[in-house]
GROMACS .gro file of N, CA, C and O in nm:
model
  492
    1MET      N    1  -1.711   0.848   2.667
    1MET     CA    2  -1.689   0.914   2.538
    1MET      C    3  -1.554   0.870   2.482
    1MET      O    4  -1.451   0.888   2.547
    2PRO      N    5  -1.551   0.813   2.363
    2PRO     CA    6  -1.421   0.768   2.308
    2PRO      C    7  -1.331   0.887   2.275
    2PRO      O    8  -1.378   0.990   2.231
    3HIS      N    9  -1.203   0.869   2.302
    3HIS     CA   10  -1.106   0.971   2.261
    3HIS      C   11  -1.066   0.937   2.119
    3HIS      O   12  -1.042   0.823   2.088
    4LYS      N   13  -1.054   1.040   2.035
    4LYS     CA   14  -1.008   1.011   1.900
    4LYS      C   15  -0.879   1.088   1.876
    4LYS      O   16  -0.876   1.209   1.895
    5HIS      N   17  -0.775   1.016   1.839
    5HIS     CA   18  -0.647   1.079   1.810
    5HIS      C   19  -0.627   1.077   1.660
    5HIS      O   20  -0.629   0.972   1.600
    6VAL      N   21  -0.612   1.195   1.602
    6VAL     CA   22  -0.583   1.196   1.459
    6VAL      C   23  -0.450   1.269   1.443
    6VAL      O   24  -0.445   1.383   1.403
    7SER      N   25  -0.345   1.204   1.484
    7SER     CA   26  -0.214   1.265   1.470
    7SER      C   27  -0.143   1.192   1.357
    7SER      O   28  -0.148   1.071   1.348
    8VAL      N   29  -0.081   1.269   1.271
    8VAL     CA   30  -0.010   1.208   1.160
    8VAL      C   31   0.129   1.168   1.209
    8VAL      O   32   0.200   1.249   1.267
    9PRO      N   33   0.164   1.041   1.191
    9PRO     CA   34   0.294   0.995   1.241
    9PRO      C   35   0.410   1.054   1.160
    9PRO      O   36   0.389   1.108   1.052
   10ALA      N   37   0.529   1.042   1.217
   10ALA     CA   38   0.648   1.086   1.146
   10ALA      C   39   0.668   0.998   1.023
   10ALA      O   40   0.663   0.876   1.033
   11ILE      N   41   0.689   1.061   0.908
   11ILE     CA   42   0.706   0.985   0.784
   11ILE      C   43   0.840   1.022   0.721
   11ILE      O   44   0.870   1.140   0.705
   12ASN      N   45   0.919   0.920   0.690
   12ASN     CA   46   1.044   0.941   0.616
   12ASN      C   47   1.030   0.879   0.479
   12ASN      O   48   0.982   0.766   0.468
   13ILE      N   49   1.076   0.951   0.377
   13ILE     CA   50   1.082   0.892   0.243
   13ILE      C   51   1.228   0.899   0.200
   13ILE      O   52   1.288   1.006   0.199
   14ILE      N   53   1.282   0.782   0.171
   14ILE     CA   54   1.425   0.773   0.140
   14ILE      C   55   1.440   0.718  -0.001
   14ILE      O   56   1.383   0.614  -0.034
   15GLU      N   57   1.515   0.789  -0.084
   15GLU     CA   58   1.540   0.736  -0.219
   15GLU      C   59   1.679   0.676  -0.221
   15GLU      O   60   1.777   0.738  -0.180
   16GLN      N   61   1.685   0.550  -0.265
   16GLN     CA   62   1.814   0.482  -0.279
   16GLN      C   63   1.833   0.448  -0.426
   16GLN      O   64   1.745   0.469  -0.507
   17GLU      N   65   1.946   0.391  -0.456
   17GLU     CA   66   1.977   0.362  -0.596
   17GLU      C   67   1.874   0.269  -0.659
   17GLU      O   68   1.828   0.291  -0.770
   18LYS      N   69   1.834   0.164  -0.586
   18LYS     CA   70   1.746   0.062  -0.645
   18LYS      C   71   1.601   0.072  -0.599
   18LYS      O   72   1.516   0.002  -0.652
   19ASP      N   73   1.574   0.153  -0.497
   19ASP     CA   74   1.435   0.162  -0.451
   19ASP      C   75   1.410   0.290  -0.372
   19ASP      O   76   1.501   0.365  -0.342
   20PHE      N   77   1.282   0.313  -0.346
   20PHE     CA   78   1.240   0.416  -0.252
   20PHE      C   79   1.194   0.342  -0.128
   20PHE      O   80   1.141   0.231  -0.137
   21ARG      N   81   1.209   0.405  -0.010
   21ARG     CA   82   1.156   0.346   0.113
   21ARG      C   83   1.071   0.451   0.183
   21ARG      O   84   1.110   0.566   0.195
   22VAL      N   85   0.955   0.407   0.227
   22VAL     CA   86   0.869   0.494   0.306
   22VAL      C   87   0.863   0.434   0.446
   22VAL      O   88   0.834   0.315   0.461
   23GLU      N   89   0.895   0.514   0.548
   23GLU     CA   90   0.893   0.466   0.687
   23GLU      C   91   0.798   0.551   0.768
   23GLU      O   92   0.802   0.674   0.762
   24LEU      N   93   0.710   0.484   0.844
   24LEU     CA   94   0.618   0.553   0.933
   24LEU      C   95   0.639   0.500   1.073
   24LEU      O   96   0.629   0.380   1.095
   25ALA      N   97   0.665   0.589   1.167
   25ALA     CA   98   0.683   0.548   1.306
   25ALA      C   99   0.552   0.565   1.381
   25ALA      O  100   0.506   0.677   1.400
   26VAL      N  101   0.491   0.452   1.418
   26VAL     CA  102   0.366   0.455   1.495
   26VAL      C  103   0.380   0.354   1.609
   26VAL      O  104   0.343   0.238   1.595
   27PRO      N  105   0.436   0.396   1.723
   27PRO     CA  106   0.460   0.303   1.834
   27PRO      C  107   0.332   0.232   1.878
   27PRO      O  108   0.224   0.290   1.874
   28GLY      N  109   0.349   0.104   1.916
   28GLY     CA  110   0.235   0.030   1.970
   28GLY      C  111   0.143  -0.031   1.865
   28GLY      O  112   0.039  -0.084   1.899
   29THR      N  113   0.181  -0.021   1.737
   29THR     CA  114   0.095  -0.077   1.633
   29THR      C  115   0.148  -0.212   1.585
   29THR      O  116   0.265  -0.245   1.604
   30THR      N  117   0.059  -0.290   1.524
   30THR     CA  118   0.097  -0.417   1.464
   30THR      C  119   0.052  -0.414   1.319
   30THR      O  120  -0.019  -0.322   1.277
   31LYS      N  121   0.091  -0.517   1.244
   31LYS     CA  122   0.056  -0.518   1.102
   31LYS      C  123  -0.094  -0.522   1.078
   31LYS      O  124  -0.143  -0.477   0.975
   32GLU      N  125  -0.170  -0.573   1.177
   32GLU     CA  126  -0.316  -0.580   1.164
   32GLU      C  127  -0.380  -0.441   1.164
   32GLU      O  128  -0.493  -0.425   1.121
   33ASP      N  129  -0.307  -0.342   1.215
   33ASP     CA  130  -0.364  -0.207   1.225
   33ASP      C  131  -0.354  -0.129   1.093
   33ASP      O  132  -0.419  -0.027   1.077
   34PHE      N  133  -0.270  -0.177   1.000
   34PHE     CA  134  -0.244  -0.103   0.877
   34PHE      C  135  -0.308  -0.166   0.755
   34PHE      O  136  -0.327  -0.287   0.750
   35LYS      N  137  -0.335  -0.082   0.656
   35LYS     CA  138  -0.368  -0.130   0.522
   35LYS      C  139  -0.284  -0.048   0.425
   35LYS      O  140  -0.273   0.074   0.441
   36VAL      N  141  -0.224  -0.115   0.327
   36VAL     CA  142  -0.145  -0.045   0.225
   36VAL      C  143  -0.200  -0.086   0.089
   36VAL      O  144  -0.208  -0.204   0.058
   37ASN      N  145  -0.242   0.013   0.012
   37ASN     CA  146  -0.299  -0.014  -0.120
   37ASN      C  147  -0.229   0.067  -0.227
   37ASN      O  148  -0.178   0.176  -0.199
   38VAL      N  149  -0.231   0.014  -0.348
   38VAL     CA  150  -0.188   0.090  -0.464
   38VAL      C  151  -0.311   0.107  -0.552
   38VAL      O  152  -0.379   0.009  -0.583
   39THR      N  153  -0.343   0.231  -0.587
   39THR     CA  154  -0.463   0.255  -0.667
   39THR      C  155  -0.430   0.254  -0.816
   39THR      O  156  -0.314   0.262  -0.855
   40ALA      N  157  -0.535   0.247  -0.896
   40ALA     CA  158  -0.517   0.251  -1.041
   40ALA      C  159  -0.463   0.387  -1.086
   40ALA      O  160  -0.409   0.400  -1.196
   41ASP      N  161  -0.477   0.488  -1.001
   41ASP     CA  162  -0.424   0.622  -1.033
   41ASP      C  163  -0.278   0.637  -0.992
   41ASP      O  164  -0.227   0.749  -0.983
   42ASN      N  165  -0.213   0.525  -0.964
   42ASN     CA  166  -0.071   0.526  -0.929
   42ASN      C  167  -0.043   0.598  -0.797
   42ASN      O  168   0.055   0.669  -0.783
   43GLU      N  169  -0.131   0.576  -0.700
   43GLU     CA  170  -0.110   0.632  -0.568
   43GLU      C  171  -0.090   0.521  -0.467
   43GLU      O  172  -0.155   0.417  -0.476
   44LEU      N  173   0.000   0.545  -0.372
   44LEU     CA  174   0.020   0.455  -0.260
   44LEU      C  175  -0.064   0.511  -0.145
   44LEU      O  176  -0.046   0.626  -0.107
   45VAL      N  177  -0.157   0.430  -0.094
   45VAL     CA  178  -0.245   0.477   0.013
   45VAL      C  179  -0.218   0.395   0.139
   45VAL      O  180  -0.228   0.272   0.137
   46ILE      N  181  -0.180   0.463   0.247
   46ILE     CA  182  -0.151   0.397   0.374
   46ILE      C  183  -0.261   0.437   0.473
   46ILE      O  184  -0.286   0.555   0.493
   47SER      N  185  -0.328   0.337   0.530
   47SER     CA  186  -0.433   0.365   0.629
   47SER      C  187  -0.397   0.297   0.759
   47SER      O  188  -0.344   0.186   0.759
   48LEU      N  189  -0.431   0.363   0.869
   48LEU     CA  190  -0.410   0.306   1.002
   48LEU      C  191  -0.540   0.317   1.078
   48LEU      O  192  -0.605   0.421   1.076
   49GLU      N  193  -0.579   0.209   1.141
   49GLU     CA  194  -0.695   0.214   1.230
   49GLU      C  195  -0.663   0.129   1.352
   49GLU      O  196  -0.640   0.010   1.339
   50LYS      N  197  -0.661   0.191   1.468
   50LYS     CA  198  -0.625   0.117   1.589
   50LYS      C  199  -0.724   0.151   1.700
   50LYS      O  200  -0.751   0.266   1.726
   51HIS      N  201  -0.776   0.047   1.764
   51HIS     CA  202  -0.867   0.064   1.877
   51HIS      C  203  -0.797   0.016   2.003
   51HIS      O  204  -0.744  -0.094   2.004
   52ASN      N  205  -0.799   0.095   2.107
   52ASN     CA  206  -0.747   0.052   2.237
   52ASN      C  207  -0.861   0.052   2.335
   52ASN      O  208  -0.941   0.144   2.339
   53GLU      N  209  -0.867  -0.050   2.417
   53GLU     CA  210  -0.972  -0.055   2.519
   53GLU      C  211  -0.909  -0.097   2.650
   53GLU      O  212  -0.843  -0.199   2.658
   54LYS      N  213  -0.925  -0.013   2.751
   54LYS     CA  214  -0.874  -0.046   2.885
   54LYS      C  215  -0.993  -0.065   2.976
   54LYS      O  216  -1.088   0.012   2.972
   55GLU      N  217  -0.986  -0.166   3.058
   55GLU     CA  218  -1.100  -0.194   3.146
   55GLU      C  219  -1.049  -0.211   3.289
   55GLU      O  220  -0.956  -0.286   3.313
   56ASP      N  221  -1.110  -0.139   3.381
   56ASP     CA  222  -1.075  -0.154   3.523
   56ASP      C  223  -1.196  -0.208   3.597
   56ASP      O  224  -1.302  -0.147   3.593
   57LYS      N  225  -1.178  -0.319   3.667
   57LYS     CA  226  -1.288  -0.375   3.747
   57LYS      C  227  -1.253  -0.358   3.894
   57LYS      O  228  -1.139  -0.376   3.933
   58GLU      N  229  -1.353  -0.323   3.971
   58GLU     CA  230  -1.327  -0.296   4.112
   58GLU      C  231  -1.447  -0.343   4.193
   58GLU      O  232  -1.558  -0.304   4.165
   59GLU      N  233  -1.422  -0.427   4.292
   59GLU     CA  234  -1.531  -0.469   4.382
   59GLU      C  235  -1.539  -0.366   4.494
   59GLU      O  236  -1.439  -0.334   4.557
   60LYS      N  237  -1.659  -0.313   4.519
   60LYS     CA  238  -1.675  -0.217   4.630
   60LYS      C  239  -1.757  -0.282   4.739
   60LYS      O  240  -1.861  -0.341   4.712
   61GLU      N  241  -1.709  -0.270   4.862
   61GLU     CA  242  -1.782  -0.331   4.974
   61GLU      C  243  -1.915  -0.261   4.996
   61GLU      O  244  -1.925  -0.140   4.983
   62GLY      N  245  -2.016  -0.341   5.028
   62GLY     CA  246  -2.146  -0.283   5.055
   62GLY      C  247  -2.228  -0.259   4.929
   62GLY      O  248  -2.343  -0.223   4.937
   63HIS      N  249  -2.166  -0.274   4.812
   63HIS     CA  250  -2.240  -0.256   4.686
   63HIS      C  251  -2.257  -0.392   4.621
   63HIS      O  252  -2.169  -0.475   4.626
   64LYS      N  253  -2.372  -0.408   4.558
   64LYS     CA  254  -2.389  -0.531   4.481
   64LYS      C  255  -2.330  -0.508   4.343
   64LYS      O  256  -2.348  -0.402   4.284
   65GLY      N  257  -2.262  -0.606   4.292
   65GLY     CA  258  -2.209  -0.594   4.157
   65GLY      C  259  -2.068  -0.537   4.155
   65GLY      O  260  -2.004  -0.518   4.257
   66THR      N  261  -2.023  -0.510   4.036
   66THR     CA  262  -1.886  -0.467   4.014
   66THR      C  263  -1.885  -0.329   3.951
   66THR      O  264  -1.962  -0.301   3.860
   67TYR      N  265  -1.799  -0.242   4.001
   67TYR     CA  266  -1.780  -0.111   3.942
   67TYR      C  267  -1.688  -0.129   3.821
   67TYR      O  268  -1.584  -0.194   3.828
   68LEU      N  269  -1.728  -0.075   3.710
   68LEU     CA  270  -1.654  -0.097   3.587
   68LEU      C  271  -1.620   0.037   3.522
   68LEU      O  272  -1.708   0.121   3.506
   69ARG      N  273  -1.495   0.055   3.489
   69ARG     CA  274  -1.457   0.176   3.415
   69ARG      C  275  -1.391   0.135   3.285
   69ARG      O  276  -1.301   0.052   3.286
   70ARG      N  277  -1.437   0.192   3.176
   70ARG     CA  278  -1.376   0.155   3.047
   70ARG      C  279  -1.321   0.281   2.980
   70ARG      O  280  -1.383   0.385   2.985
   71GLU      N  281  -1.207   0.265   2.922
   71GLU     CA  282  -1.149   0.376   2.846
   71GLU      C  283  -1.125   0.328   2.705
   71GLU      O  284  -1.063   0.224   2.683
   72PHE      N  285  -1.173   0.406   2.611
   72PHE     CA  286  -1.151   0.370   2.470
   72PHE      C  287  -1.063   0.477   2.408
   72PHE      O  288  -1.079   0.594   2.436
   73SER      N  289  -0.973   0.436   2.324
   73SER     CA  290  -0.906   0.535   2.241
   73SER      C  291  -0.901   0.478   2.100
   73SER      O  292  -0.895   0.357   2.080
   74TYR      N  293  -0.905   0.567   2.005
   74TYR     CA  294  -0.918   0.525   1.866
   74TYR      C  295  -0.825   0.612   1.785
   74TYR      O  296  -0.829   0.734   1.795
   75THR      N  297  -0.737   0.550   1.711
   75THR     CA  298  -0.642   0.625   1.629
   75THR      C  299  -0.667   0.590   1.484
   75THR      O  300  -0.677   0.472   1.451
   76SER      N  301  -0.677   0.689   1.399
   76SER     CA  302  -0.691   0.657   1.258
   76SER      C  303  -0.631   0.769   1.174
   76SER      O  304  -0.637   0.885   1.212
   77PHE      N  305  -0.570   0.732   1.064
   77PHE     CA  306  -0.529   0.833   0.968
   77PHE      C  307  -0.514   0.766   0.832
   77PHE      O  308  -0.508   0.645   0.822
   78GLN      N  309  -0.511   0.848   0.730
   78GLN     CA  310  -0.485   0.795   0.596
   78GLN      C  311  -0.393   0.894   0.525
   78GLN      O  312  -0.409   1.014   0.536
   79GLN      N  313  -0.295   0.839   0.457
   79GLN     CA  314  -0.198   0.922   0.387
   79GLN      C  315  -0.179   0.864   0.248
   79GLN      O  316  -0.169   0.743   0.234
   80SER      N  317  -0.177   0.948   0.146
   80SER     CA  318  -0.151   0.893   0.013
   80SER      C  319  -0.037   0.969  -0.055
   80SER      O  320  -0.018   1.088  -0.031
   81PHE      N  321   0.037   0.896  -0.136
   81PHE     CA  322   0.153   0.950  -0.207
   81PHE      C  323   0.139   0.913  -0.354
   81PHE      O  324   0.101   0.800  -0.385
   82SER      N  325   0.175   1.004  -0.443
   82SER     CA  326   0.181   0.968  -0.585
   82SER      C  327   0.310   0.891  -0.608
   82SER      O  328   0.417   0.933  -0.564
   83LEU      N  329   0.298   0.777  -0.675
   83LEU     CA  330   0.417   0.694  -0.700
   83LEU      C  331   0.493   0.747  -0.820
   83LEU      O  332   0.433   0.783  -0.921
   84PRO      N  333   0.626   0.750  -0.812
   84PRO     CA  334   0.705   0.785  -0.929
   84PRO      C  335   0.684   0.681  -1.040
   84PRO      O  336   0.654   0.565  -1.011
   85ASP      N  337   0.698   0.724  -1.164
   85ASP     CA  338   0.673   0.634  -1.278
   85ASP      C  339   0.767   0.514  -1.280
   85ASP      O  340   0.736   0.411  -1.338
   86ASP      N  341   0.885   0.529  -1.220
   86ASP     CA  342   0.982   0.419  -1.230
   86ASP      C  343   0.969   0.316  -1.118
   86ASP      O  344   1.057   0.233  -1.100
   87VAL      N  345   0.859   0.320  -1.041
   87VAL     CA  346   0.840   0.220  -0.935
   87VAL      C  347   0.774   0.096  -0.994
   87VAL      O  348   0.678   0.106  -1.071
   88ASP      N  349   0.826  -0.021  -0.959
   88ASP     CA  350   0.766  -0.148  -1.002
   88ASP      C  351   0.653  -0.182  -0.906
   88ASP      O  352   0.674  -0.235  -0.798
   89ARG      N  353   0.531  -0.149  -0.948
   89ARG     CA  354   0.414  -0.162  -0.859
   89ARG      C  355   0.391  -0.305  -0.811
   89ARG      O  356   0.339  -0.326  -0.703
   90GLN      N  357   0.425  -0.403  -0.893
   90GLN     CA  358   0.400  -0.543  -0.856
   90GLN      C  359   0.496  -0.594  -0.748
   90GLN      O  360   0.473  -0.697  -0.689
   91LYS      N  361   0.606  -0.522  -0.727
   91LYS     CA  362   0.707  -0.573  -0.632
   91LYS      C  363   0.713  -0.493  -0.503
   91LYS      O  364   0.804  -0.508  -0.423
   92ILE      N  365   0.614  -0.407  -0.481
   92ILE     CA  366   0.611  -0.328  -0.357
   92ILE      C  367   0.589  -0.422  -0.239
   92ILE      O  368   0.508  -0.513  -0.246
   93SER      N  369   0.665  -0.401  -0.131
   93SER     CA  370   0.646  -0.486  -0.012
   93SER      C  371   0.637  -0.396   0.111
   93SER      O  372   0.684  -0.283   0.110
   94ALA      N  373   0.576  -0.450   0.217
   94ALA     CA  374   0.560  -0.373   0.340
   94ALA      C  375   0.578  -0.463   0.460
   94ALA      O  376   0.545  -0.581   0.455
   95LYS      N  377   0.633  -0.408   0.569
   95LYS     CA  378   0.646  -0.485   0.692
   95LYS      C  379   0.637  -0.390   0.812
   95LYS      O  380   0.666  -0.271   0.800
   96VAL      N  381   0.596  -0.445   0.926
   96VAL     CA  382   0.591  -0.367   1.049
   96VAL      C  383   0.683  -0.433   1.150
   96VAL      O  384   0.673  -0.553   1.175
   97GLU      N  385   0.777  -0.355   1.204
   97GLU     CA  386   0.869  -0.404   1.307
   97GLU      C  387   0.884  -0.296   1.413
   97GLU      O  388   0.915  -0.181   1.378
   98ASN      N  389   0.863  -0.333   1.539
   98ASN     CA  390   0.882  -0.238   1.651
   98ASN      C  391   0.807  -0.107   1.630
   98ASN      O  392   0.860   0.001   1.655
   99GLY      N  393   0.684  -0.116   1.581
   99GLY     CA  394   0.603   0.005   1.563
   99GLY      C  395   0.642   0.091   1.444
   99GLY      O  396   0.599   0.205   1.433
  100VAL      N  397   0.727   0.039   1.356
  100VAL     CA  398   0.764   0.114   1.236
  100VAL      C  399   0.717   0.037   1.112
  100VAL      O  400   0.753  -0.079   1.093
  101LEU      N  401   0.634   0.103   1.031
  101LEU     CA  402   0.591   0.045   0.904
  101LEU      C  403   0.690   0.087   0.798
  101LEU      O  404   0.716   0.206   0.781
  102THR      N  405   0.750  -0.010   0.729
  102THR     CA  406   0.844   0.020   0.621
  102THR      C  407   0.788  -0.035   0.491
  102THR      O  408   0.754  -0.153   0.483
  103ILE      N  409   0.778   0.050   0.391
  103ILE     CA  410   0.729   0.008   0.260
  103ILE      C  411   0.844   0.024   0.161
  103ILE      O  412   0.903   0.132   0.151
  104ALA      N  413   0.878  -0.085   0.092
  104ALA     CA  414   0.984  -0.081  -0.007
  104ALA      C  415   0.921  -0.070  -0.146
  104ALA      O  416   0.833  -0.148  -0.181
  105LEU      N  417   0.968   0.028  -0.222
  105LEU     CA  418   0.915   0.053  -0.356
  105LEU      C  419   1.030   0.037  -0.457
  105LEU      O  420   1.100   0.133  -0.488
  106PRO      N  421   1.049  -0.086  -0.508
  106PRO     CA  422   1.161  -0.109  -0.599
  106PRO      C  423   1.144  -0.032  -0.729
  106PRO      O  424   1.034  -0.018  -0.779
  107LYS      N  425   1.256   0.018  -0.780
  107LYS     CA  426   1.253   0.085  -0.910
  107LYS      C  427   1.262  -0.020  -1.019
  107LYS      O  428   1.319  -0.126  -1.001
  108LYS      N  429   1.206   0.012  -1.134
  108LYS     CA  430   1.207  -0.086  -1.242
  108LYS      C  431   1.287  -0.032  -1.360
  108LYS      O  432   1.302   0.088  -1.377
  109GLY      N  433   1.335  -0.126  -1.440
  109GLY     CA  434   1.405  -0.085  -1.560
  109GLY      C  435   1.335  -0.139  -1.683
  109GLY      O  436   1.398  -0.160  -1.785
  110VAL      N  437   1.204  -0.164  -1.672
  110VAL     CA  438   1.132  -0.225  -1.784
  110VAL      C  439   1.017  -0.135  -1.829
  110VAL      O  440   0.985  -0.037  -1.763
  111THR      N  441   0.955  -0.172  -1.939
  111THR     CA  442   0.843  -0.093  -1.991
  111THR      C  443   0.724  -0.105  -1.895
  111THR      O  444   0.692  -0.215  -1.851
  112PRO      N  445   0.659   0.007  -1.865
  112PRO     CA  446   0.546   0.001  -1.773
  112PRO      C  447   0.427  -0.075  -1.832
  112PRO      O  448   0.402  -0.066  -1.952
  113THR      N  449   0.358  -0.151  -1.745
  113THR     CA  450   0.238  -0.220  -1.790
  113THR      C  451   0.117  -0.140  -1.744
  113THR      O  452   0.130  -0.045  -1.668
  114GLN      N  453   0.000  -0.181  -1.787
  114GLN     CA  454  -0.124  -0.112  -1.749
  114GLN      C  455  -0.144  -0.119  -1.598
  114GLN      O  456  -0.142  -0.227  -1.541
  115PRO      N  457  -0.164  -0.004  -1.530
  115PRO     CA  458  -0.183  -0.007  -1.383
  115PRO      C  459  -0.310  -0.080  -1.343
  115PRO      O  460  -0.413  -0.066  -1.408
  116VAL      N  461  -0.299  -0.159  -1.236
  116VAL     CA  462  -0.415  -0.229  -1.180
  116VAL      C  463  -0.414  -0.205  -1.030
  116VAL      O  464  -0.309  -0.212  -0.969
  117SER      N  465  -0.531  -0.178  -0.974
  117SER     CA  466  -0.540  -0.154  -0.830
  117SER      C  467  -0.521  -0.286  -0.754
  117SER      O  468  -0.577  -0.387  -0.793
  118HIS      N  469  -0.443  -0.284  -0.647
  118HIS     CA  470  -0.429  -0.404  -0.565
  118HIS      C  471  -0.382  -0.367  -0.424
  118HIS      O  472  -0.334  -0.258  -0.400
  119GLN      N  473  -0.398  -0.459  -0.332
  119GLN     CA  474  -0.357  -0.438  -0.193
  119GLN      C  475  -0.224  -0.507  -0.168
  119GLN      O  476  -0.200  -0.615  -0.219
  120ILE      N  477  -0.140  -0.442  -0.089
  120ILE     CA  478  -0.008  -0.498  -0.056
  120ILE      C  479  -0.021  -0.577   0.074
  120ILE      O  480  -0.076  -0.527   0.171
  121GLU      N  481   0.030  -0.697   0.075
  121GLU     CA  482   0.030  -0.777   0.199
  121GLU      C  483   0.137  -0.725   0.292
  121GLU      O  484   0.251  -0.703   0.252
  122ILE      N  485   0.103  -0.702   0.419
  122ILE     CA  486   0.201  -0.653   0.518
  122ILE      C  487   0.255  -0.772   0.595
  122ILE      O  488   0.180  -0.853   0.647
  123LYS      N  489   0.388  -0.785   0.596
  123LYS     CA  490   0.450  -0.901   0.661
  123LYS      C  491   0.489  -0.868   0.803
  123LYS      O  492   0.517  -0.758   0.836
   0.00000   0.00000   0.00000
């Protein structure tokens, strides 16, 4: 039976002079586990999906074949935030380092353009 963990990671939102930063601490994750999207409704959507599979093989004397034990764990969550009007949606960037996802949301000083939904590449 797969274990399912739906724990929301620690999230920090930091406002600086030139940008906002969103930080999520999720140890053991890589950039492949995350998706970051900006919707047409001006929302930042962060999704995490991670599958872990552990396999133990053991030869038992007197038995034919191999005893196999598998453990699955599955972590997933989704979090969305409304973006402030002064965020430059086209310049949002994201990266994962040491299990921490950091999303930079630069502020803009220009006239807003029509919102378009798009996905942010995670570096």
